[in-house]
Coordinates of C-alpha atoms in Angstrom, one line a residue:
Chain A
M1 CA 0.0 0.0 0.0
I2 CA 1.0 3.7 -0.3
W3 CA 1.6 5.2 3.1
K4 CA 1.0 8.8 4.2
N5 CA 2.4 11.6 2.0
G6 CA 2.9 9.1 -0.7
A7 CA 5.6 7.2 1.2
K8 CA 6.5 3.7 0.0
A9 CA 7.1 2.5 3.5
A10 CA 6.1 3.3 7.1
F11 CA 8.4 3.0 10.1
A12 CA 7.7 3.4 13.8
L13 CA 10.6 4.0 16.2
G14 CA 10.0 1.6 19.1
F15 CA 11.8 1.9 22.5
D16 CA 11.6 -0.9 25.0
L17 CA 12.1 0.8 28.4
D18 CA 12.9 -2.3 30.3
G19 CA 14.9 -0.6 33.0
R20 CA 16.3 -3.1 35.4
T21 CA 13.7 -5.8 34.9
I22 CA 15.8 -8.1 32.6
W23 CA 18.9 -7.7 34.7
R24 CA 17.0 -8.3 38.0
N25 CA 15.3 -11.4 36.6
K26 CA 18.6 -12.8 35.5
A27 CA 20.4 -12.0 38.8
H28 CA 17.6 -13.7 40.8
K29 CA 18.6 -17.0 39.2
L30 CA 22.1 -16.7 40.9
P31 CA 22.8 -17.4 44.5
G32 CA 22.4 -14.1 46.5
G33 CA 21.4 -12.4 43.3
Q34 CA 18.6 -10.3 44.9
N35 CA 21.3 -8.1 46.4
F36 CA 23.5 -7.6 43.3
I37 CA 23.9 -4.1 42.1
K38 CA 26.2 -4.2 39.0
G39 CA 24.0 -5.8 36.4
V40 CA 20.8 -3.9 37.3
S41 CA 22.8 -0.6 37.1
I42 CA 23.1 -1.2 33.4
G43 CA 19.3 -1.4 33.1
D44 CA 18.8 1.6 35.5
F45 CA 20.8 3.7 33.1
G46 CA 17.8 3.6 30.6
V47 CA 15.4 5.2 33.1
K48 CA 17.8 7.5 34.8
V49 CA 19.7 8.9 31.8
G50 CA 18.9 7.2 28.5
T51 CA 15.2 8.1 28.2
A52 CA 15.8 11.9 28.5
R53 CA 18.5 11.8 25.9
V54 CA 16.4 9.8 23.5
L55 CA 13.4 12.1 24.0
D56 CA 15.6 15.1 23.1
I57 CA 16.8 13.4 19.9
L58 CA 13.2 12.6 18.9
D59 CA 12.2 16.2 19.5
E60 CA 15.1 17.4 17.4
Y61 CA 13.7 15.5 14.4
D62 CA 10.1 16.0 15.4
M63 CA 9.5 12.2 15.6
K64 CA 6.8 10.4 17.5
A65 CA 7.7 7.0 18.8
T66 CA 6.2 4.1 20.6
W67 CA 7.4 3.2 24.1
F68 CA 6.9 -0.4 25.2
I69 CA 7.2 -0.3 28.9
P70 CA 6.8 -3.2 31.5
A71 CA 4.0 -2.1 33.9
E72 CA 6.3 -2.5 36.8
I73 CA 8.6 0.2 35.4
V74 CA 5.5 2.5 35.0
E75 CA 4.6 1.9 38.6
D76 CA 8.1 2.7 39.8
N77 CA 8.7 5.7 37.5
P78 CA 5.4 7.5 36.8
K79 CA 7.2 10.8 36.3
T80 CA 9.3 9.4 33.5
V81 CA 6.3 8.0 31.8
E82 CA 4.5 11.3 32.2
K83 CA 7.3 13.1 30.4
I84 CA 7.2 10.5 27.6
L85 CA 3.5 11.0 27.1
A86 CA 3.7 14.8 27.5
R87 CA 6.0 14.9 24.5
G88 CA 3.5 13.2 22.3
H89 CA 4.7 9.6 22.3
E90 CA 2.7 6.4 22.6
L91 CA 2.7 3.9 25.5
A92 CA 2.4 0.3 24.6
H93 CA 2.2 -3.1 26.4
H94 CA 5.4 -5.0 27.3
G95 CA 4.3 -7.3 30.1
Y96 CA 4.5 -6.6 33.8
D97 CA 8.1 -7.4 34.9
H98 CA 9.6 -8.7 31.6
R99 CA 9.4 -12.3 32.7
G100 CA 8.4 -14.7 29.9
Y101 CA 5.5 -16.2 32.0
Y102 CA 2.0 -14.8 31.3
G103 CA 0.1 -17.6 33.0
N104 CA -0.9 -21.2 32.3
T105 CA -4.4 -20.7 30.9
A106 CA -6.0 -18.1 28.7
E107 CA -7.9 -16.8 31.7
E108 CA -4.7 -16.3 33.7
Q109 CA -2.9 -14.7 30.7
I110 CA -5.8 -12.3 30.0
A111 CA -5.9 -11.3 33.7
Y112 CA -2.2 -10.7 33.7
I113 CA -2.4 -8.5 30.6
E114 CA -5.4 -6.6 32.1
R115 CA -3.6 -6.1 35.3
C116 CA -0.9 -4.2 33.4
Q117 CA -3.5 -2.2 31.6
N118 CA -4.9 -1.1 35.0
V119 CA -1.4 0.0 36.0
F120 CA -1.2 2.1 32.8
L121 CA -4.6 3.6 33.5
K122 CA -3.8 4.4 37.1
Y123 CA -0.3 5.8 36.6
A124 CA -0.5 7.2 33.0
G125 CA -4.2 7.7 32.4
V126 CA -4.2 5.6 29.3
K127 CA -4.5 2.0 28.2
A128 CA -2.1 0.4 25.7
K129 CA -3.4 -0.3 22.2
G130 CA -0.3 -2.0 21.0
F131 CA 1.3 -5.3 22.2
R132 CA 4.9 -6.5 22.2
G133 CA 5.2 -9.7 24.2
T134 CA 8.0 -10.6 26.5
G135 CA 7.1 -14.3 26.3
S136 CA 4.7 -16.6 24.5
I137 CA 0.9 -16.6 24.9
L138 CA -1.7 -19.2 24.0
P139 CA -3.6 -18.8 20.7
E140 CA -6.8 -18.3 22.6
T141 CA -5.2 -15.3 24.5
E142 CA -3.9 -13.9 21.2
K143 CA -7.4 -14.1 19.7
W144 CA -8.8 -12.2 22.6
L145 CA -6.0 -9.7 22.5
Y146 CA -6.5 -8.7 18.9
T147 CA -10.3 -9.1 18.7
D148 CA -12.0 -8.1 21.9
G149 CA -9.1 -7.1 24.1
G150 CA -8.7 -3.6 22.9
F151 CA -5.3 -4.1 21.2
V152 CA -5.3 -2.8 17.6
Y153 CA -1.8 -3.9 16.7
G154 CA 1.0 -6.3 17.6
S155 CA 4.7 -5.5 17.1
C156 CA 6.6 -8.7 18.0
G157 CA 10.0 -10.2 17.2
V158 CA 9.4 -12.7 14.4
S159 CA 6.0 -12.1 12.9
G160 CA 6.6 -12.2 9.1
E161 CA 7.4 -9.2 6.9
A162 CA 3.9 -8.1 6.1
C163 CA 2.1 -5.2 7.6
T164 CA -1.4 -6.7 7.4
W165 CA -4.2 -8.2 9.5
I166 CA -2.9 -10.5 12.2
E167 CA -4.2 -14.0 11.9
V168 CA -4.5 -16.5 14.7
E169 CA -4.9 -20.1 13.7
G170 CA -6.0 -19.1 10.3
E171 CA -8.6 -16.6 11.6
K172 CA -8.3 -12.9 10.8
T173 CA -8.4 -10.6 13.8
K174 CA -9.1 -6.9 14.0
A175 CA -5.5 -6.0 14.6
V176 CA -2.6 -5.2 12.3
N177 CA 0.9 -6.5 12.4
I178 CA 3.8 -4.1 12.6
P179 CA 6.9 -6.3 12.2
C180 CA 10.0 -5.9 14.2
R181 CA 12.7 -8.3 13.2
D182 CA 15.0 -8.9 16.2
E183 CA 18.4 -9.4 14.7
M184 CA 18.0 -6.4 12.4
M185 CA 16.3 -3.9 14.7
D186 CA 17.1 -4.8 18.3
D187 CA 20.0 -2.7 19.6
Y188 CA 20.2 -4.7 22.9
M189 CA 21.0 -7.9 21.0
Q190 CA 23.5 -6.0 18.9
T191 CA 25.6 -4.2 21.5
V192 CA 24.8 -5.2 25.1
M193 CA 27.5 -6.7 27.3
N194 CA 27.9 -8.1 30.8
S195 CA 30.1 -10.8 32.4
Y196 CA 28.1 -11.9 35.4
P197 CA 25.7 -13.2 34.4
Q198 CA 27.0 -13.3 30.8
V199 CA 24.9 -11.1 28.5
L200 CA 24.9 -12.2 25.8
V201 CA 25.8 -15.8 26.7
G202 CA 29.2 -16.7 25.5
M203 CA 30.2 -13.0 25.6
P204 CA 30.3 -12.2 21.9
R205 CA 32.1 -8.9 21.0
I206 CA 30.3 -5.6 21.1
A207 CA 29.7 -4.9 17.4
P208 CA 31.3 -2.0 15.6
Y209 CA 28.5 0.6 16.0
R210 CA 28.3 1.0 12.2
N211 CA 27.1 -2.7 11.9
P212 CA 23.8 -2.3 13.7
Y213 CA 23.4 1.2 12.2
E214 CA 23.8 -0.1 8.6
N215 CA 21.4 -3.0 9.4
W216 CA 18.8 -0.4 10.5
I217 CA 19.3 1.4 7.2
N218 CA 19.2 -1.8 5.2
E219 CA 16.0 -2.9 6.9
V220 CA 14.3 0.4 6.1
K221 CA 15.5 0.1 2.5
G222 CA 13.9 -3.3 2.4
M223 CA 10.6 -1.9 3.7
I224 CA 10.7 0.7 1.0
R225 CA 11.5 -1.8 -1.7
Y226 CA 8.6 -4.1 -0.7
G227 CA 6.3 -1.4 0.4
T228 CA 5.9 -2.6 3.9
A229 CA 6.1 -1.2 7.4
G230 CA 7.9 -2.0 10.6
S231 CA 9.3 -1.0 14.0
A232 CA 12.4 -1.3 16.1
A233 CA 13.3 -2.6 19.5
F234 CA 15.7 0.1 20.7
H235 CA 16.5 0.2 24.4
P236 CA 17.2 3.5 26.2
Q237 CA 19.7 1.6 28.4
I238 CA 21.6 1.0 25.1
A239 CA 20.5 3.7 22.7
G240 CA 20.8 6.5 25.3
T241 CA 24.5 6.0 26.1
P242 CA 26.7 8.7 24.6
G243 CA 28.1 6.9 21.6
R244 CA 24.9 5.0 20.7
A245 CA 23.0 8.3 21.1
I246 CA 25.2 9.6 18.3
M247 CA 24.2 6.7 16.2
L248 CA 20.5 7.0 17.0
E249 CA 20.7 10.7 16.1
R250 CA 22.2 9.8 12.7
F251 CA 19.5 7.2 12.1
C252 CA 16.8 9.8 12.9
R253 CA 18.4 12.2 10.5
Y254 CA 18.4 9.5 7.8
L255 CA 14.7 8.8 8.4
A256 CA 13.8 12.5 8.5
E257 CA 15.6 13.2 5.2
N258 CA 14.1 10.2 3.4
S259 CA 10.8 11.0 1.8
S260 CA 10.2 7.4 0.8
V261 CA 9.5 6.4 4.4
W262 CA 6.8 7.9 6.7
C263 CA 7.8 7.8 10.4
S264 CA 5.4 7.9 13.2
A265 CA 4.3 6.0 16.3
C266 CA 3.0 2.4 15.8
I267 CA -0.6 3.5 16.6
D268 CA -0.5 6.1 13.8
L269 CA 0.6 3.4 11.4
A270 CA -2.2 1.1 12.6
E271 CA -4.8 3.8 12.3
Y272 CA -3.6 4.8 8.8
F273 CA -3.8 1.1 7.9
F274 CA -7.4 0.9 9.1
E275 CA -8.4 4.0 7.2
H276 CA -7.4 2.3 4.0
N277 CA -8.3 -1.3 4.8
G278 CA -11.5 -1.1 6.8
D279 CA -12.0 -1.4 10.6
G280 CA -11.4 -5.0 10.9
N281 CA -14.9 -6.2 10.9
H282 CA -14.4 -8.8 8.2
E283 CA -17.9 -9.6 7.2
Chain B
M1 CA 14.0 17.8 30.1
S2 CA 17.5 16.2 30.3
K3 CA 19.1 16.6 33.6
D4 CA 21.4 19.5 33.9
R5 CA 24.6 19.1 32.0
M6 CA 27.6 18.3 34.2
R7 CA 29.9 21.2 34.8
W8 CA 33.5 20.3 34.3
P9 CA 36.5 22.5 35.5
E10 CA 37.4 25.6 33.5
G11 CA 34.4 25.3 31.3
K12 CA 35.6 22.0 29.7
S13 CA 33.0 20.0 27.7
C14 CA 33.7 16.5 29.0
A15 CA 36.2 14.5 31.1
V16 CA 38.4 11.7 30.0
M17 CA 39.8 9.2 32.5
I18 CA 42.2 6.6 31.3
S19 CA 42.2 3.6 33.6
V20 CA 44.1 0.3 33.4
N21 CA 42.8 -2.8 35.1
L22 CA 46.0 -4.5 36.1
E23 CA 45.0 -8.1 36.4
A24 CA 47.7 -10.2 34.7
E25 CA 46.4 -13.8 34.4
Y26 CA 43.4 -13.0 36.6
F27 CA 41.6 -11.6 33.6
A28 CA 40.3 -15.2 33.2
K29 CA 38.2 -14.7 36.4
M30 CA 36.0 -12.3 34.4
Y31 CA 35.0 -15.3 32.2
Y32 CA 35.0 -17.9 34.9
P33 CA 34.1 -16.1 38.1
D34 CA 32.8 -19.1 40.0
E35 CA 35.2 -21.8 38.9
N36 CA 38.6 -22.8 40.1
I37 CA 40.3 -22.5 36.8
D38 CA 44.1 -22.9 36.3
L39 CA 45.7 -19.5 36.2
A40 CA 49.2 -20.8 36.7
T41 CA 49.9 -22.6 33.4
G42 CA 48.8 -22.6 29.8
E43 CA 47.5 -19.7 27.7
V44 CA 45.9 -17.8 30.6
A45 CA 49.2 -17.6 32.4
A46 CA 51.0 -16.8 29.2
L47 CA 48.7 -13.9 28.2
G48 CA 48.9 -12.5 31.7
W49 CA 52.7 -12.6 31.6
E50 CA 52.7 -11.2 28.1
G51 CA 50.5 -8.2 29.1
M52 CA 52.7 -7.4 32.0
T53 CA 56.0 -7.9 30.1
F54 CA 55.2 -6.5 26.6
G55 CA 51.9 -4.6 27.0
L56 CA 52.4 -2.5 30.1
P57 CA 55.6 -0.8 29.0
K58 CA 54.0 0.3 25.7
I59 CA 51.0 1.7 27.6
L60 CA 53.2 3.6 30.0
D61 CA 55.2 5.0 27.1
A62 CA 52.1 6.1 25.3
L63 CA 50.8 7.9 28.4
D64 CA 54.2 9.6 28.9
A65 CA 54.4 10.6 25.3
H66 CA 51.1 12.5 25.8
N67 CA 51.9 13.6 29.3
I68 CA 48.8 11.9 30.6
K69 CA 48.3 10.5 34.1
A70 CA 46.2 7.4 34.3
T71 CA 44.6 5.4 37.1
F72 CA 45.8 1.8 37.6
F73 CA 43.3 -0.4 39.4
V74 CA 45.6 -3.2 40.6
L75 CA 45.0 -6.6 42.0
A76 CA 47.1 -7.0 45.1
A77 CA 48.1 -10.4 43.8
V78 CA 49.6 -8.7 40.8
A79 CA 51.5 -6.4 43.2
D80 CA 52.8 -9.5 45.0
K81 CA 54.0 -11.0 41.7
Y82 CA 55.2 -7.9 39.9
P83 CA 56.2 -5.4 42.6
D84 CA 58.7 -3.6 40.4
A85 CA 56.0 -2.9 37.8
I86 CA 53.8 -1.4 40.4
K87 CA 56.7 0.8 41.7
E88 CA 57.4 1.9 38.1
I89 CA 53.8 2.9 37.6
A90 CA 53.8 4.9 40.8
I91 CA 57.2 6.6 40.0
R92 CA 55.9 7.6 36.6
G93 CA 53.1 9.6 38.4
H94 CA 50.0 7.4 37.9
E95 CA 47.3 6.8 40.5
I96 CA 47.2 3.4 42.1
G97 CA 43.6 2.1 42.8
C98 CA 42.4 -1.2 44.2
H99 CA 40.8 -4.0 42.1
G100 CA 40.6 -6.6 44.9
Y101 CA 43.2 -9.1 46.0
Y102 CA 42.7 -12.3 43.9
H103 CA 39.8 -11.0 41.7
E104 CA 37.2 -12.1 44.1
N105 CA 33.5 -12.2 43.2
L106 CA 32.8 -10.0 46.2
A107 CA 29.0 -10.5 46.2
L108 CA 29.6 -14.1 47.1
L109 CA 31.7 -13.4 50.2
S110 CA 30.4 -12.6 53.6
I111 CA 30.7 -9.1 54.9
A112 CA 33.6 -10.0 57.2
E113 CA 35.4 -11.7 54.3
Q114 CA 34.9 -8.8 52.0
R115 CA 36.2 -6.4 54.6
S116 CA 39.2 -8.5 55.3
V117 CA 40.2 -9.1 51.8
L118 CA 39.8 -5.5 50.7
K119 CA 41.8 -4.3 53.8
R120 CA 44.6 -6.7 53.0
A121 CA 44.6 -5.5 49.4
I122 CA 44.8 -1.8 50.3
D123 CA 47.6 -2.5 52.7
R124 CA 49.6 -4.5 50.2
L125 CA 49.1 -2.0 47.4
E126 CA 50.1 0.9 49.6
E127 CA 53.1 -0.9 50.8
V128 CA 54.3 -1.8 47.4
S129 CA 53.5 1.5 45.6
G130 CA 54.2 3.8 48.5
K131 CA 51.1 5.7 47.5
K132 CA 47.7 6.1 49.3
V133 CA 45.0 4.1 47.6
K134 CA 41.7 6.1 47.2
G135 CA 39.9 4.4 44.3
F136 CA 38.1 1.1 44.1
R137 CA 37.0 -0.8 41.0
M138 CA 35.0 -3.9 41.6
P139 CA 36.7 -7.0 40.2
E140 CA 34.3 -8.1 37.4
G141 CA 31.6 -10.2 38.9
E142 CA 29.1 -8.8 41.3
M143 CA 28.8 -6.8 44.5
T144 CA 26.1 -5.4 46.8
E145 CA 25.4 -2.1 48.5
E146 CA 27.1 -3.7 51.5
T147 CA 30.3 -3.9 49.5
L148 CA 30.2 -0.2 48.9
N149 CA 29.5 0.5 52.6
I150 CA 32.6 -1.5 53.4
V151 CA 34.6 0.3 50.7
K152 CA 33.5 3.7 52.1
D153 CA 34.3 2.6 55.6
L154 CA 37.8 1.4 54.6
G155 CA 38.6 5.0 53.5
F156 CA 38.2 4.8 49.8
T157 CA 36.9 8.1 48.4
Y158 CA 35.4 6.7 45.2
S159 CA 34.3 3.6 43.4
S160 CA 34.4 3.2 39.6
S161 CA 32.3 0.0 39.1
L162 CA 28.7 0.7 38.1
S163 CA 26.9 1.7 34.9
D164 CA 23.7 3.6 35.9
D165 CA 25.0 7.0 34.9
D166 CA 27.8 8.5 32.7
V167 CA 28.8 11.4 35.0
P168 CA 30.0 11.1 38.6
Y169 CA 27.3 10.8 41.3
L170 CA 26.9 10.1 44.9
R171 CA 25.7 6.6 45.7
E172 CA 22.7 7.0 48.0
E173 CA 23.2 4.4 50.6
S174 CA 27.0 4.4 51.1
Q175 CA 27.5 8.1 50.2
I176 CA 30.5 7.1 48.1
I177 CA 31.3 8.8 44.9
E178 CA 30.8 6.6 41.8
L179 CA 32.7 7.2 38.5
P180 CA 30.6 5.1 36.2
I181 CA 32.0 2.7 33.6
H182 CA 30.5 1.1 30.5
W183 CA 31.5 -2.1 28.7
E184 CA 31.9 -0.5 25.3
L185 CA 34.9 1.5 26.6
Y186 CA 36.7 -1.6 27.9
D187 CA 39.3 -3.2 25.5
L188 CA 39.6 -6.7 27.0
P189 CA 36.1 -8.0 26.0
Y190 CA 36.7 -6.9 22.4
F191 CA 40.0 -8.6 22.0
V192 CA 40.8 -11.4 24.4
Y193 CA 40.9 -15.0 23.0
T194 CA 42.2 -18.3 24.4
W195 CA 41.4 -21.8 23.3
D196 CA 41.7 -23.5 26.6
P197 CA 39.8 -22.6 28.7
Q198 CA 37.5 -21.1 26.1
I199 CA 37.6 -17.3 26.4
P200 CA 35.2 -16.0 25.5
Q201 CA 33.1 -19.0 26.0
G202 CA 31.2 -18.5 22.7
Q203 CA 34.6 -18.3 20.8
S204 CA 33.5 -15.2 18.9
R205 CA 36.4 -13.9 16.8
S206 CA 38.7 -11.2 18.1
A207 CA 37.6 -7.7 17.0
N208 CA 39.3 -5.6 14.4
A209 CA 41.3 -2.9 16.3
N210 CA 40.2 -0.3 13.8
D211 CA 36.6 -1.0 14.6
V212 CA 37.2 -0.7 18.3
L213 CA 39.0 2.7 17.8
E214 CA 36.0 3.8 15.7
N215 CA 33.6 2.9 18.5
W216 CA 35.7 4.8 21.0
K217 CA 35.9 7.9 18.7
I218 CA 32.1 7.8 18.5
E219 CA 31.9 7.5 22.2
L220 CA 34.2 10.5 22.5
E221 CA 32.0 12.5 20.2
G222 CA 29.1 11.5 22.5
A223 CA 31.0 12.5 25.6
L224 CA 31.7 16.0 24.1
K225 CA 28.2 16.4 23.0
Y226 CA 26.5 15.3 26.2
G227 CA 29.2 16.5 28.7
T228 CA 29.9 13.0 30.1
L229 CA 32.8 11.1 31.6
F230 CA 34.6 9.0 29.0
N231 CA 36.0 6.3 31.3
L232 CA 38.3 4.1 29.3
Q233 CA 39.3 0.7 30.7
L234 CA 42.5 -0.9 29.4
D235 CA 44.1 -4.2 30.0
P236 CA 47.8 -4.3 28.9
Q237 CA 47.4 -7.7 27.2
A238 CA 44.6 -6.2 25.0
T239 CA 45.5 -2.7 23.9
G240 CA 49.2 -3.1 24.8
E241 CA 49.8 -5.7 22.1
Q242 CA 52.1 -4.6 19.3
G243 CA 49.5 -4.6 16.6
R244 CA 46.9 -2.8 18.7
I245 CA 48.8 -0.2 20.7
F246 CA 48.2 2.3 17.9
I247 CA 44.6 2.7 18.8
L248 CA 45.5 4.0 22.3
E249 CA 48.1 6.3 20.7
E250 CA 45.7 7.7 18.1
L251 CA 43.0 8.1 20.8
L252 CA 45.4 10.0 23.1
D253 CA 46.5 12.2 20.2
I254 CA 42.9 13.2 19.7
V255 CA 42.2 13.7 23.3
A256 CA 45.4 15.6 24.1
Q257 CA 44.9 18.0 21.2
N258 CA 41.3 18.9 22.2
E259 CA 41.3 21.8 24.6
K260 CA 37.6 21.1 25.5
I261 CA 38.6 17.9 27.2
W262 CA 39.6 17.6 30.8
I263 CA 42.0 14.7 31.2
A264 CA 42.1 13.5 34.8
T265 CA 42.7 10.6 37.1
G266 CA 39.9 9.1 39.2
E267 CA 41.2 10.8 42.3
E268 CA 41.1 14.2 40.6
I269 CA 37.6 13.7 39.2
A270 CA 36.3 12.4 42.5
S271 CA 37.9 15.3 44.3
Y272 CA 36.5 17.9 41.8
F273 CA 33.1 16.3 42.2
E274 CA 33.2 16.4 46.0
V275 CA 34.1 20.1 46.0
S276 CA 31.5 21.0 43.4
Q277 CA 28.9 19.3 45.5
D278 CA 29.8 21.4 48.5
N279 CA 29.4 24.6 46.5

C-alpha cells in the first residue's frame, strides 16, 4: 500500500524501556542475586539517563515514537512515563516485569495483561493499544488480545514481513501486524554486554557501531523496496549511552531526510492502515 | 528535560579518564568467576605474563608521550608477583587504585570476608607502591550495597564500578562517589581470546582494532556532545599488544589536542566532584 504523504514504507521507532527488569530477573537466578547491584545498574541507566537523551533526539527530528514499557517500570517511574506522554509519544504493552511467563491458561494470561492495563490507566491515564510480548501466549489469548481485548496492533519479534491483518490459527483478527525483526532492529541484541551473568551468553564482542546502524538502514530500505512497514526494539539503556545516542541521532536524521518512508508511532501506522483497509470487521 | 549538564573544570566540555585494570592472568576470572580455573599454566598464564611484560611498557610510554596520568586499578596479587612494575607505575606519576586481591567475586563473600580481603589488598598496594589508595574498582563479577558500605568505611573516596550513569554521582546508601564505567569502553572483551579454557566461551572472533577505535571515537563524540565522563578501561594484554597499541596512541593524540577535554585521574575527578557538591 501507499503510506501517508505518498511514502512507500512506514516506520515506527520503538523503544523498550525495560529498566532493570531483565537484569534483575537474570540475577535472581544466581545465589544471593537479589542483592546484586552491578547488572541492574546497566538497566537503570535507561530510566535514569537514557530516556531523556532519546526524547531530546526525537524532539530534534520531530518524531513520535512508541514506548513499550513493562507495567512495573510504569509503577516505579510514573514521572518518567508522564514526560514521555507529554512529548506526544505512545505507551504500549510490554508485560508486567519482563518475565516470559504470562500464566498457564488463557484466563490467567488475560488477567495478567489486564492487570498491566490497569497499571497504565492508574499511573499514566491511558491503556495500551499495542502489544509487544515478553514471552509466548496461547492462541486463545492472542485471539482475545487482537479481537475483543482492545489491542489494535502487535509488534513482535518474528511475525513475518507483512504489515497486514494479524491471523491467529488461520482466523483474521481486528488488529494489524507491525513487524520488528529482532536481529536487524534490536540494539540490545547487537551491542549489550555483561560478564556476570554473561549477557549475551558466550560473551560475543560488542559490534562496531556502524554494523547495527547499517542494518537499520538496510531494513528500512527493504521496507521501501517491498512497500511494507515495521518498527524497532531500541532500548534507552543502550540507545541512550553517549556513543549510541550519536548513532541514534544519525538514524533519525536519515529517516527525517528520506521522503520514501513515513515515520510515526505504531498507533499512527495502525490507524492509517485501518483508514485504508477497513475497521477489521471482516464480514 | 534532560538533567542539567555536568559542569567540568574551566568550562571544559567533558572528562576523559584513562584507567588500566592490572589483572595479569586473573583476567580469566571475568569469564570464569565461580570456577577454580588454572591460572598458573597454559594460555591464561602466558597472556597475563605477556601483558605485564610487553603490553604494560607500551601503555606507560604512550601515556608519557602525551603527558597523561592514568589510574591503575591493581589486584594485590599482581603487586605480589610484579612489585617492580607497580613501583614503576607509581614513580611515573600514575594513580594506584584497588581492584581486589585475587579478583574475588565480592558478592559471594560474607561481609567479614569482603572487609578482610579488601583491607589486606589496600595495605599491600600501599606498601608496594608507596602511595595512598583512594579508588576502588570492583573485580568483574558482582557486589552489593554492603560492599560499597565497606569500601567507604575502609577509607576509599570513590568507586568506579557501576553503569547507571555517565557522570560522577553520589551513591545514595553508602554516600561514596561513583565514577561510572561502560562495557563498550573496555578493551579486553573486544580482543581477548584463548582456546583452553575457552575465552570468550562463545569463541567469537577477536575484534578488528580499527573497529574498536572507531567505536571509541564515536563515544568521545558523544561525551563531548553530552558532557559526560569518558571512562576508558584498558588491559595491557589487549591494547598493549604490538598490533593494537596504535589505537591508544591515536585516541590519546585526539584527546590531548582537544582543549575542551579535561583529562584527569579518578582521584582528581572524585575530588573535583566532591568540592563541586559542596558549592
